[in-house]
Tab-separated table of C-alpha atoms (C1' of nucleotides) in Angstrom:
chain	number	residue	atom	x	y	z
A	1	VAL	CA	-1.396	-20.251	-6.689
A	2	ARG	CA	-4.432	-18.325	-7.881
A	3	THR	CA	-6.042	-19.028	-11.198
A	4	SER	CA	-7.725	-16.502	-13.423
A	5	ALA	CA	-10.994	-17.271	-11.678
A	6	GLN	CA	-9.826	-14.980	-8.909
A	7	ARG	CA	-10.571	-11.816	-10.856
A	8	THR	CA	-13.686	-11.046	-8.837
A	9	LYS	CA	-12.196	-8.406	-6.611
A	10	GLU	CA	-15.048	-6.895	-4.711
A	11	LEU	CA	-16.179	-3.414	-5.524
A	12	THR	CA	-15.432	-0.380	-3.456
A	13	THR	CA	-18.523	1.352	-2.221
A	14	THR	CA	-17.671	4.298	-4.415
A	15	GLU	CA	-17.139	2.079	-7.434
A	16	ALA	CA	-20.492	0.452	-6.839
A	17	ALA	CA	-22.209	3.796	-6.471
A	18	LEU	CA	-20.691	5.050	-9.709
A	19	LEU	CA	-21.647	1.901	-11.595
A	20	GLY	CA	-25.153	2.241	-10.257
A	21	LEU	CA	-25.432	5.775	-11.537
A	22	LEU	CA	-23.833	4.888	-14.842
A	23	LEU	CA	-26.405	2.163	-15.360
A	24	ASP	CA	-29.071	4.824	-15.406
A	25	CYS	CA	-27.203	6.926	-17.863
A	26	PRO	CA	-23.663	6.959	-19.299
A	27	SER	CA	-21.810	10.051	-18.206
A	28	SER	CA	-18.495	11.806	-18.105
A	29	GLY	CA	-16.622	12.206	-14.851
A	30	TYR	CA	-17.728	15.776	-14.667
A	31	ASP	CA	-21.366	14.903	-15.106
A	32	LEU	CA	-21.138	12.009	-12.713
A	33	SER	CA	-19.741	14.229	-10.001
A	34	LYS	CA	-22.720	16.467	-10.340
A	35	ARG	CA	-25.142	13.588	-10.461
A	36	VAL	CA	-23.617	12.204	-7.287
A	37	ARG	CA	-24.196	15.473	-5.506
A	38	ALA	CA	-27.742	15.647	-6.772
A	39	SER	CA	-28.702	12.131	-5.753
A	40	VAL	CA	-26.716	9.972	-3.351
A	41	GLY	CA	-24.677	13.005	-2.378
A	42	TYR	CA	-26.088	13.279	1.091
A	43	LEU	CA	-25.026	9.788	1.949
A	44	TRP	CA	-21.985	9.258	-0.258
A	45	GLY	CA	-19.914	12.061	-1.707
A	46	PRO	CA	-16.458	11.336	-3.134
A	47	ALA	CA	-14.194	14.155	-4.266
A	48	LYS	CA	-14.286	15.024	-7.933
A	49	SER	CA	-10.718	13.938	-8.526
A	50	HIS	CA	-11.545	10.657	-6.898
A	51	VAL	CA	-14.415	10.088	-9.252
A	52	TYR	CA	-12.078	10.465	-12.199
A	53	SER	CA	-9.604	7.955	-10.877
A	54	MET	CA	-12.319	5.481	-9.974
A	55	LEU	CA	-13.669	5.700	-13.506
A	56	ARG	CA	-10.264	4.945	-14.934
A	57	ARG	CA	-9.949	2.041	-12.570
A	58	LEU	CA	-13.306	0.645	-13.535
A	59	GLU	CA	-12.276	0.946	-17.142
A	60	GLY	CA	-9.000	-0.812	-16.457
A	61	ALA	CA	-10.880	-3.630	-14.767
A	62	GLY	CA	-13.190	-3.962	-17.756
A	63	LEU	CA	-16.231	-2.931	-15.787
A	64	ALA	CA	-16.730	0.293	-17.651
A	65	SER	CA	-15.836	1.519	-21.093
A	66	SER	CA	-15.355	5.006	-22.363
A	67	ARG	CA	-15.708	6.727	-25.656
A	68	ALA	CA	-14.606	10.205	-26.595
A	69	VAL	CA	-17.397	12.554	-27.380
A	70	VAL	CA	-16.512	15.575	-29.444
A	71	GLN	CA	-18.527	18.598	-28.606
A	72	ALA	CA	-18.743	21.711	-30.694
A	73	ASP	CA	-20.059	24.126	-28.143
A	74	ARG	CA	-17.969	23.014	-25.164
A	75	PRO	CA	-14.812	20.986	-24.368
A	76	ASP	CA	-14.798	17.375	-25.490
A	77	LYS	CA	-15.410	14.680	-22.932
A	78	GLN	CA	-15.023	11.018	-22.142
A	79	VAL	CA	-18.331	9.305	-21.623
A	80	PHE	CA	-18.309	6.135	-19.564
A	81	SER	CA	-20.751	3.287	-19.767
A	82	VAL	CA	-21.098	0.055	-17.830
A	83	THR	CA	-19.912	-3.064	-19.601
A	84	PRO	CA	-21.736	-6.391	-19.208
A	85	ASP	CA	-19.035	-7.411	-16.744
A	86	GLY	CA	-19.604	-4.190	-14.881
A	87	ALA	CA	-23.316	-4.819	-14.674
A	88	LYS	CA	-22.618	-8.286	-13.358
A	89	ALA	CA	-20.230	-6.921	-10.755
A	90	PHE	CA	-22.772	-4.334	-9.699
A	91	THR	CA	-25.580	-6.787	-9.169
A	92	ALA	CA	-23.185	-9.085	-7.364
A	93	TRP	CA	-22.366	-6.230	-5.007
A	94	LEU	CA	-25.995	-5.313	-4.633
A	95	GLU	CA	-27.179	-8.842	-4.065
A	96	ALA	CA	-24.364	-9.844	-1.744
A	97	PRO	CA	-25.554	-10.124	1.824
A	98	GLY	CA	-23.878	-8.136	4.528
A	99	PHE	CA	-23.069	-4.503	4.883
A	100	GLU	CA	-20.880	-2.202	6.860
A	101	LEU	CA	-22.449	-0.154	9.538
A	102	GLU	CA	-19.769	2.168	10.702
A	103	PRO	CA	-20.699	3.701	13.988
A	104	GLY	CA	-21.355	7.297	14.927
A	105	ARG	CA	-17.912	8.650	14.180
A	106	SER	CA	-18.966	12.184	14.784
A	107	THR	CA	-16.686	14.550	16.604
A	108	VAL	CA	-19.679	16.106	18.311
A	109	LEU	CA	-20.291	12.905	20.154
A	110	LEU	CA	-16.667	12.569	21.077
A	111	LYS	CA	-16.454	16.118	22.335
A	112	LEU	CA	-19.574	15.620	24.353
A	113	PHE	CA	-18.171	12.430	25.757
A	114	PHE	CA	-15.260	14.394	27.144
A	115	GLY	CA	-17.541	17.219	28.185
A	116	ARG	CA	-16.655	17.086	31.840
A	117	ARG	CA	-13.248	18.433	30.892
A	118	ALA	CA	-14.796	21.488	29.282
A	119	SER	CA	-16.757	24.364	30.675
A	120	PRO	CA	-20.533	24.007	30.702
A	121	GLU	CA	-20.736	26.930	28.293
A	122	THR	CA	-18.577	25.069	25.813
A	123	THR	CA	-20.838	22.054	25.937
A	124	VAL	CA	-23.944	24.152	25.618
A	125	ALA	CA	-22.432	25.956	22.648
A	126	LEU	CA	-21.516	22.632	21.078
A	127	LEU	CA	-25.025	21.343	21.430
A	128	GLU	CA	-26.509	24.564	20.111
A	129	ASP	CA	-24.272	24.480	17.069
A	130	TYR	CA	-25.132	20.881	16.512
A	131	LEU	CA	-28.833	21.567	16.775
A	132	GLU	CA	-28.522	24.340	14.263
A	133	VAL	CA	-26.759	22.148	11.724
A	134	VAL	CA	-29.172	19.308	12.248
A	135	GLU	CA	-32.145	21.570	11.772
A	136	ALA	CA	-30.690	22.912	8.563
A	137	THR	CA	-30.186	19.452	7.082
A	138	LEU	CA	-33.610	18.491	8.362
A	139	ALA	CA	-35.077	21.348	6.376
A	140	ASP	CA	-33.149	20.192	3.302
A	141	TYR	CA	-34.401	16.663	3.655
A	142	ARG	CA	-37.966	17.815	4.083
A	143	GLU	CA	-37.702	19.800	0.911
A	144	VAL	CA	-36.396	16.809	-0.990
A	145	GLU	CA	-39.161	14.778	0.576
A	146	ARG	CA	-41.810	17.157	-0.708
A	147	ARG	CA	-40.251	16.934	-4.133
A	148	ILE	CA	-40.106	13.160	-4.484
A	149	ALA	CA	-42.956	11.965	-2.267
A	150	GLY	CA	-45.377	9.794	-4.173
A	151	ARG	CA	-43.266	9.652	-7.309
A	152	ASP	CA	-43.074	5.959	-7.985
A	153	GLU	CA	-39.769	6.072	-9.787
A	154	ASP	CA	-38.152	7.604	-6.710
A	155	LEU	CA	-39.525	5.029	-4.322
A	156	TYR	CA	-36.176	3.667	-3.245
A	157	GLY	CA	-34.636	7.084	-2.942
A	158	TYR	CA	-37.617	8.045	-0.855
A	159	MET	CA	-37.188	5.113	1.494
A	160	THR	CA	-33.531	5.978	1.864
A	161	LEU	CA	-34.343	9.570	2.590
A	162	LYS	CA	-36.801	8.490	5.230
A	163	LEU	CA	-34.047	7.056	7.356
A	164	GLY	CA	-32.057	10.237	7.013
A	165	LEU	CA	-35.119	12.147	8.118
A	166	ALA	CA	-35.742	9.843	11.039
A	167	HIS	CA	-32.143	10.228	12.177
A	168	ALA	CA	-32.182	13.968	11.811
A	169	GLU	CA	-35.424	14.238	13.736
A	170	ALA	CA	-34.117	12.017	16.481
A	171	SER	CA	-30.928	14.061	16.633
A	172	ALA	CA	-32.786	17.332	16.903
A	173	ARG	CA	-35.047	15.998	19.599
A	174	TRP	CA	-32.064	14.641	21.480
A	175	ALA	CA	-30.158	17.908	21.215
A	176	ARG	CA	-33.100	19.877	22.543
A	177	ASP	CA	-33.700	17.454	25.394
A	178	THR	CA	-30.058	17.368	26.326
A	179	LEU	CA	-29.805	21.130	26.242
A	180	ASP	CA	-32.832	21.408	28.491
A	181	GLU	CA	-31.514	18.901	30.943
A	182	PHE	CA	-28.131	20.512	30.883
A	183	ARG	CA	-29.469	23.975	31.526
A	184	GLY	CA	-31.653	22.573	34.266
A	185	ARG	CA	-28.563	21.288	36.024
A	186	SER	CA	-26.622	24.518	35.742
A	187	ALA	CA	-29.611	26.539	36.949
B	1	VAL	CA	7.844	32.789	6.605
B	2	ARG	CA	6.428	30.969	9.628
B	3	THR	CA	7.810	31.481	13.096
B	4	SER	CA	7.891	28.907	15.842
B	5	ALA	CA	4.435	30.071	16.897
B	6	GLN	CA	3.060	27.866	14.151
B	7	ARG	CA	3.529	24.655	16.111
B	8	THR	CA	-0.159	24.287	16.900
B	9	LYS	CA	-1.006	21.601	14.403
B	10	GLU	CA	-4.515	20.542	15.178
B	11	LEU	CA	-5.160	17.177	16.724
B	12	THR	CA	-6.505	14.196	14.893
B	13	THR	CA	-9.748	12.941	16.336
B	14	THR	CA	-7.987	9.798	17.407
B	15	GLU	CA	-5.183	11.745	19.033
B	16	ALA	CA	-7.713	13.825	20.917
B	17	ALA	CA	-9.590	10.750	22.064
B	18	LEU	CA	-6.410	9.126	23.310
B	19	LEU	CA	-5.321	12.243	25.146
B	20	GLY	CA	-8.733	12.434	26.740
B	21	LEU	CA	-8.486	8.899	28.003
B	22	LEU	CA	-4.898	9.374	29.134
B	23	LEU	CA	-5.955	12.369	31.201
B	24	ASP	CA	-8.122	10.058	33.262
B	25	CYS	CA	-5.342	7.600	33.763
B	26	PRO	CA	-1.890	7.015	32.235
B	27	SER	CA	-1.791	3.789	30.304
B	28	SER	CA	0.193	1.647	27.949
B	29	GLY	CA	-0.871	1.225	24.367
B	30	TYR	CA	-2.251	-2.162	25.168
B	31	ASP	CA	-4.324	-0.881	28.048
B	32	LEU	CA	-5.493	2.096	26.087
B	33	SER	CA	-6.755	-0.108	23.302
B	34	LYS	CA	-8.853	-1.977	25.772
B	35	ARG	CA	-10.058	1.164	27.441
B	36	VAL	CA	-11.086	2.533	24.075
B	37	ARG	CA	-13.192	-0.517	23.392
B	38	ALA	CA	-14.748	-0.310	26.817
B	39	SER	CA	-15.677	3.349	26.627
B	40	VAL	CA	-15.734	5.363	23.409
B	41	GLY	CA	-15.416	2.157	21.435
B	42	TYR	CA	-18.887	2.265	20.025
B	43	LEU	CA	-18.307	5.632	18.505
B	44	TRP	CA	-14.580	5.653	17.845
B	45	GLY	CA	-12.480	2.539	17.502
B	46	PRO	CA	-8.986	2.747	16.007
B	47	ALA	CA	-6.981	-0.382	15.305
B	48	LYS	CA	-4.547	-1.449	17.969
B	49	SER	CA	-1.526	-0.857	15.790
B	50	HIS	CA	-2.823	2.597	15.096
B	51	VAL	CA	-3.063	3.374	18.770
B	52	TYR	CA	0.589	2.530	19.175
B	53	SER	CA	1.695	4.780	16.364
B	54	MET	CA	-0.499	7.638	17.561
B	55	LEU	CA	1.056	7.362	21.005
B	56	ARG	CA	4.530	7.597	19.538
B	57	ARG	CA	3.455	10.560	17.523
B	58	LEU	CA	2.001	12.314	20.521
B	59	GLU	CA	5.240	11.683	22.333
B	60	GLY	CA	7.245	13.058	19.433
B	61	ALA	CA	5.111	16.177	19.449
B	62	GLY	CA	5.683	16.616	23.155
B	63	LEU	CA	2.040	16.106	24.007
B	64	ALA	CA	2.597	12.857	25.828
B	65	SER	CA	5.512	11.312	27.671
B	66	SER	CA	6.295	7.716	28.385
B	67	ARG	CA	8.177	5.842	31.021
B	68	ALA	CA	9.118	2.202	31.030
B	69	VAL	CA	7.449	0.133	33.680
B	70	VAL	CA	9.133	-3.112	34.591
B	71	GLN	CA	6.746	-5.834	35.566
B	72	ALA	CA	7.660	-9.052	37.256
B	73	ASP	CA	4.595	-11.086	36.519
B	74	ARG	CA	4.079	-9.999	32.922
B	75	PRO	CA	5.958	-8.328	30.055
B	76	ASP	CA	7.250	-4.831	30.690
B	77	LYS	CA	5.372	-1.909	29.236
B	78	GLN	CA	5.549	1.731	28.256
B	79	VAL	CA	3.133	3.878	30.181
B	80	PHE	CA	2.103	7.150	28.566
B	81	SER	CA	0.929	10.268	30.309
B	82	VAL	CA	-0.259	13.622	29.054
B	83	THR	CA	2.225	16.483	29.287
B	84	PRO	CA	1.118	20.029	30.152
B	85	ASP	CA	1.369	20.837	26.449
B	86	GLY	CA	-0.780	17.826	25.698
B	87	ALA	CA	-3.396	18.936	28.168
B	88	LYS	CA	-3.405	22.359	26.570
B	89	ALA	CA	-3.783	20.863	23.120
B	90	PHE	CA	-6.612	18.676	24.297
B	91	THR	CA	-8.626	21.481	25.799
B	92	ALA	CA	-7.947	23.565	22.725
B	93	TRP	CA	-9.434	20.785	20.618
B	94	LEU	CA	-12.322	20.364	23.009
B	95	GLU	CA	-13.084	24.038	23.259
B	96	ALA	CA	-12.674	24.792	19.571
B	97	PRO	CA	-15.986	25.422	17.897
B	98	GLY	CA	-17.016	23.397	14.920
B	99	PHE	CA	-17.204	19.702	14.305
B	100	GLU	CA	-17.409	17.243	11.482
B	101	LEU	CA	-20.660	15.580	10.842
B	102	GLU	CA	-19.960	12.995	8.239
B	103	PRO	CA	-23.160	11.779	6.712
B	104	GLY	CA	-24.777	8.372	6.713
B	105	ARG	CA	-22.044	6.541	4.853
B	106	SER	CA	-23.652	3.207	5.380
B	107	THR	CA	-23.698	0.664	2.606
B	108	VAL	CA	-27.167	-0.388	3.641
B	109	LEU	CA	-28.495	2.947	2.601
B	110	LEU	CA	-26.612	2.862	-0.654
B	111	LYS	CA	-27.811	-0.619	-1.469
B	112	LEU	CA	-31.342	0.389	-0.687
B	113	PHE	CA	-30.964	3.442	-2.850
B	114	PHE	CA	-30.205	1.177	-5.788
B	115	GLY	CA	-32.887	-1.258	-4.716
B	116	ARG	CA	-34.880	-1.058	-7.920
B	117	ARG	CA	-32.014	-2.887	-9.610
B	118	ALA	CA	-32.320	-5.785	-7.208
B	119	SER	CA	-35.045	-8.304	-6.623
B	120	PRO	CA	-37.624	-7.455	-3.970
B	121	GLU	CA	-36.422	-10.443	-1.968
B	122	THR	CA	-32.933	-9.021	-1.881
B	123	THR	CA	-34.176	-5.730	-0.534
B	124	VAL	CA	-36.361	-7.413	2.023
B	125	ALA	CA	-33.441	-9.561	3.112
B	126	LEU	CA	-31.267	-6.489	3.371
B	127	LEU	CA	-33.764	-4.721	5.565
B	128	GLU	CA	-34.258	-7.780	7.722
B	129	ASP	CA	-30.540	-8.170	8.246
B	130	TYR	CA	-30.265	-4.518	9.047
B	131	LEU	CA	-33.084	-4.690	11.541
B	132	GLU	CA	-31.447	-7.622	13.226
B	133	VAL	CA	-28.140	-5.827	13.616
B	134	VAL	CA	-29.797	-2.663	14.819
B	135	GLU	CA	-31.797	-4.543	17.401
B	136	ALA	CA	-28.671	-6.239	18.667
B	137	THR	CA	-26.824	-2.964	19.152
B	138	LEU	CA	-29.956	-1.496	20.650
B	139	ALA	CA	-29.926	-4.239	23.233
B	140	ASP	CA	-26.269	-3.526	23.930
B	141	TYR	CA	-26.918	0.149	24.396
B	142	ARG	CA	-29.816	-0.497	26.694
B	143	GLU	CA	-27.647	-2.677	28.839
B	144	VAL	CA	-24.984	0.006	29.069
B	145	GLU	CA	-27.732	2.470	29.842
B	146	ARG	CA	-28.939	0.398	32.764
B	147	ARG	CA	-25.406	0.215	34.022
B	148	ILE	CA	-24.557	3.899	33.959
B	149	ALA	CA	-27.940	5.582	34.382
B	150	GLY	CA	-27.959	7.936	37.326
B	151	ARG	CA	-24.237	7.633	38.001
B	152	ASP	CA	-23.135	11.225	38.120
B	153	GLU	CA	-19.599	10.589	36.999
B	154	ASP	CA	-20.888	9.034	33.793
B	155	LEU	CA	-23.218	11.891	32.978
B	156	TYR	CA	-21.515	12.857	29.747
B	157	GLY	CA	-21.113	9.303	28.633
B	158	TYR	CA	-24.778	8.854	29.348
B	159	MET	CA	-25.775	11.832	27.240
B	160	THR	CA	-23.638	10.518	24.427
B	161	LEU	CA	-25.176	7.112	24.692
B	162	LYS	CA	-28.609	8.654	24.565
B	163	LEU	CA	-28.043	9.833	21.023
B	164	GLY	CA	-26.843	6.407	20.021
B	165	LEU	CA	-29.991	4.977	21.541
B	166	ALA	CA	-32.212	7.492	19.812
B	167	HIS	CA	-30.598	6.704	16.474
B	168	ALA	CA	-30.846	2.983	16.962
B	169	GLU	CA	-34.486	3.256	17.953
B	170	ALA	CA	-35.256	5.438	14.973
B	171	SER	CA	-33.439	3.003	12.707
B	172	ALA	CA	-35.338	0.019	14.027
B	173	ARG	CA	-38.642	1.790	13.679
B	174	TRP	CA	-37.765	2.846	10.168
B	175	ALA	CA	-36.676	-0.649	9.172
B	176	ARG	CA	-39.910	-2.148	10.462
B	177	ASP	CA	-42.043	0.489	8.775
B	178	THR	CA	-40.183	0.147	5.505
B	179	LEU	CA	-40.448	-3.622	5.609
B	180	ASP	CA	-44.165	-3.370	6.209
B	181	GLU	CA	-44.684	-0.931	3.412
B	182	PHE	CA	-42.521	-2.976	1.135
B	183	ARG	CA	-44.349	-6.184	1.833
B	184	GLY	CA	-47.623	-4.380	1.407
B	185	ARG	CA	-46.587	-3.400	-2.093
B	186	SER	CA	-45.495	-6.872	-3.112
B	187	ALA	CA	-48.661	-8.443	-1.698
C	1	DG	C1'	-10.567	40.335	-22.653
C	2	DT	C1'	-11.994	38.196	-18.862
C	3	DC	C1'	-15.247	35.568	-16.153
C	4	DG	C1'	-17.614	31.421	-15.255
C	5	DA	C1'	-19.109	26.828	-16.382
C	6	DC	C1'	-17.248	22.790	-18.622
C	7	DA	C1'	-13.758	19.179	-18.463
C	8	DT	C1'	-9.779	16.288	-16.834
C	9	DG	C1'	-6.629	15.351	-14.305
C	10	DT	C1'	-1.755	15.235	-11.146
C	11	DA	C1'	0.827	15.348	-6.757
C	12	DA	C1'	1.129	15.037	-2.252
C	13	DC	C1'	-0.633	13.661	1.600
C	14	DC	C1'	-3.259	11.259	5.477
C	15	DA	C1'	-5.930	8.602	8.655
C	16	DG	C1'	-6.629	4.253	9.239
C	17	DT	C1'	-6.758	-0.972	8.224
C	18	DT	C1'	-5.144	-5.806	7.784
C	19	DA	C1'	-1.903	-9.096	8.254
C	20	DC	C1'	1.889	-10.418	10.262
C	21	DA	C1'	6.192	-10.805	13.468
C	22	DT	C1'	7.957	-11.155	17.919
C	23	DG	C1'	8.394	-12.253	22.366
C	24	DA	C1'	7.288	-12.554	27.706
C	25	DT	C1'	4.708	-14.871	31.176
C	26	DT	C1'	1.313	-17.825	33.263
C	27	DA	C1'	-2.072	-21.382	33.691
C	28	DA	C1'	-3.999	-25.767	31.815
D	1	DT	C1'	3.871	-28.231	25.790
D	2	DT	C1'	0.592	-25.644	24.457
D	3	DA	C1'	-2.664	-22.122	24.604
D	4	DA	C1'	-4.106	-17.601	26.320
D	5	DT	C1'	-3.216	-13.106	27.693
D	6	DC	C1'	-0.008	-9.432	27.880
D	7	DA	C1'	2.709	-6.329	25.146
D	8	DT	C1'	4.687	-3.791	21.053
D	9	DG	C1'	5.194	-3.076	16.978
D	10	DT	C1'	6.351	-3.255	11.254
D	11	DA	C1'	5.002	-3.376	6.336
D	12	DA	C1'	2.104	-2.828	2.879
D	13	DC	C1'	-1.756	-0.997	1.423
D	14	DT	C1'	-6.114	1.785	0.504
D	15	DG	C1'	-9.835	4.747	0.221
D	16	DG	C1'	-10.043	9.169	0.245
D	17	DT	C1'	-8.892	14.371	0.599
D	18	DT	C1'	-6.976	19.032	-0.666
D	19	DA	C1'	-4.680	21.893	-3.538
D	20	DC	C1'	-3.297	22.796	-7.709
D	21	DA	C1'	-2.483	22.709	-13.062
D	22	DT	C1'	-4.342	22.978	-17.443
D	23	DG	C1'	-7.106	24.031	-20.933
D	24	DT	C1'	-11.799	24.786	-23.811
D	25	DC	C1'	-15.563	27.436	-24.864
D	26	DG	C1'	-19.390	30.780	-24.756
D	27	DA	C1'	-21.200	35.019	-22.767
D	28	DC	C1'	-20.906	39.560	-21.317
DNA sequence: GTCGACATGTAACCAGTTACATGATTAA
DNA sequence: TTAATCATGTAACTGGTTACATGTCGAC
C-alpha cells in the first residue's frame, strides 16, 4: 500500500523540457511551441497539440499553474508558470544521474544495412540523399553557431550545439567516404 | 472510393527489418529476437513481445507465412518465412527514396542544454557518465569491427557500423573537450 | 470580406514498452 | 527439484503523431 509520499512520479522528457523553458519565462502553449522550435527544437520537438496536453497535465500535477490573460489586440490566452513544486521536480530531473541514450534509430542506417538486397544505384542514391540532408542541417547548425558563439548566456546551448555539429560533420565525412569506396567497388 | 489496388500500406520500420532478416533465413519469433540483437540490435531493437505481434501482423497481411515445427528436444515453434508479396513489399520499402532522420533525442543533450540551472558538479558528472557510456559502446563497436572487417558478406553491415563508430568517436572527443573547457572555466 | 497569425484544443490512431502468464524441456 | 533456456504470447499503458475543429483579431 502506497502512501502519499509516492507522488514523485518522474517527469517525461517533454515535461522536463517544457518546465525548463517555462522557468525562463511563463508562456502560453502557443508561445511555448514556438520557443521550443527556436531553441531545443533541433533535439526535442513535440507536436503542438502535445504541448497543450502536457501543460494541462503539469497543471493537474501541481507543477505548473495557469492564469488567463485577456488581450485586447489578439485572442486571450492561458499563461503557464512553474510552481515551487514544479521547480523542485525540474531540478530533481536535472540533477538525477542517468540518462537514456537511444541508439541510431535512423532508417538510413537500416536501409544501408540491408543494402545487399538493393541495387547499387539505390544505395548510392540513398547515401547521396543522406549527404544532402546532412549538409543542409550542418549549414543550419553553423549559422546558429555563428549567432551564439561567445555569448556567455548561451554557453550551455552552445555546448549542446557542438555535439550536433560534431555528429553532423562525422556523418558527412562518413557519407562521402562510403560513397567513394562504394563507387570504387562498382568501377 | 478506393479500389483493391490500395492494399500497399507502407511497412513499419520494424516490419521491414524483420522481413529483411527473414529473407536471410526463416525463423521463429524467439530466434528472430535473438538475431535482431545479434545484428541490427544496436540500431534497431524492438521488444520481444513486439516481434511476436509484428510477425502475426505480417502473416495477416500476407507478407509472411508460418508453419508449425515440432521439436522433440525442445518446445515446438512457429517458423515464419517471407512470401513473394512480402519480398516485394520489402524491396519496395528498401528502394523507396526518402528516410526519417530523427534528431538527437538524447536526454543528455537536453540536460546539458538546461545546465545553467544545475550545479557545475552535476554537469561535470553528467558529462563524465556520458563519456563512460560512449567509451564502452565504442569498445563494443571496435570489437565488432575487428570481427567483420574485410569479410565481404558483411560489407553493408560494416559500412553501417562505420557510422556508428564515427558518431561514437565524435561523441567521446566532444565529451572530453567539453569537460576540459568546463573545468577550465571553473578553475 | 478574406487571409494570415494568434490561440486552444479534440479524436483517432500508432509504434512500442513493461510486466506478467504460461508452459515445455533439459541439465544441475 | 529447481533453475535455465526455449517458446509464445496477453494486457495495460504511454509518449507521441496527424488531421481536424473552432474561433479571435488585425491587416489588406
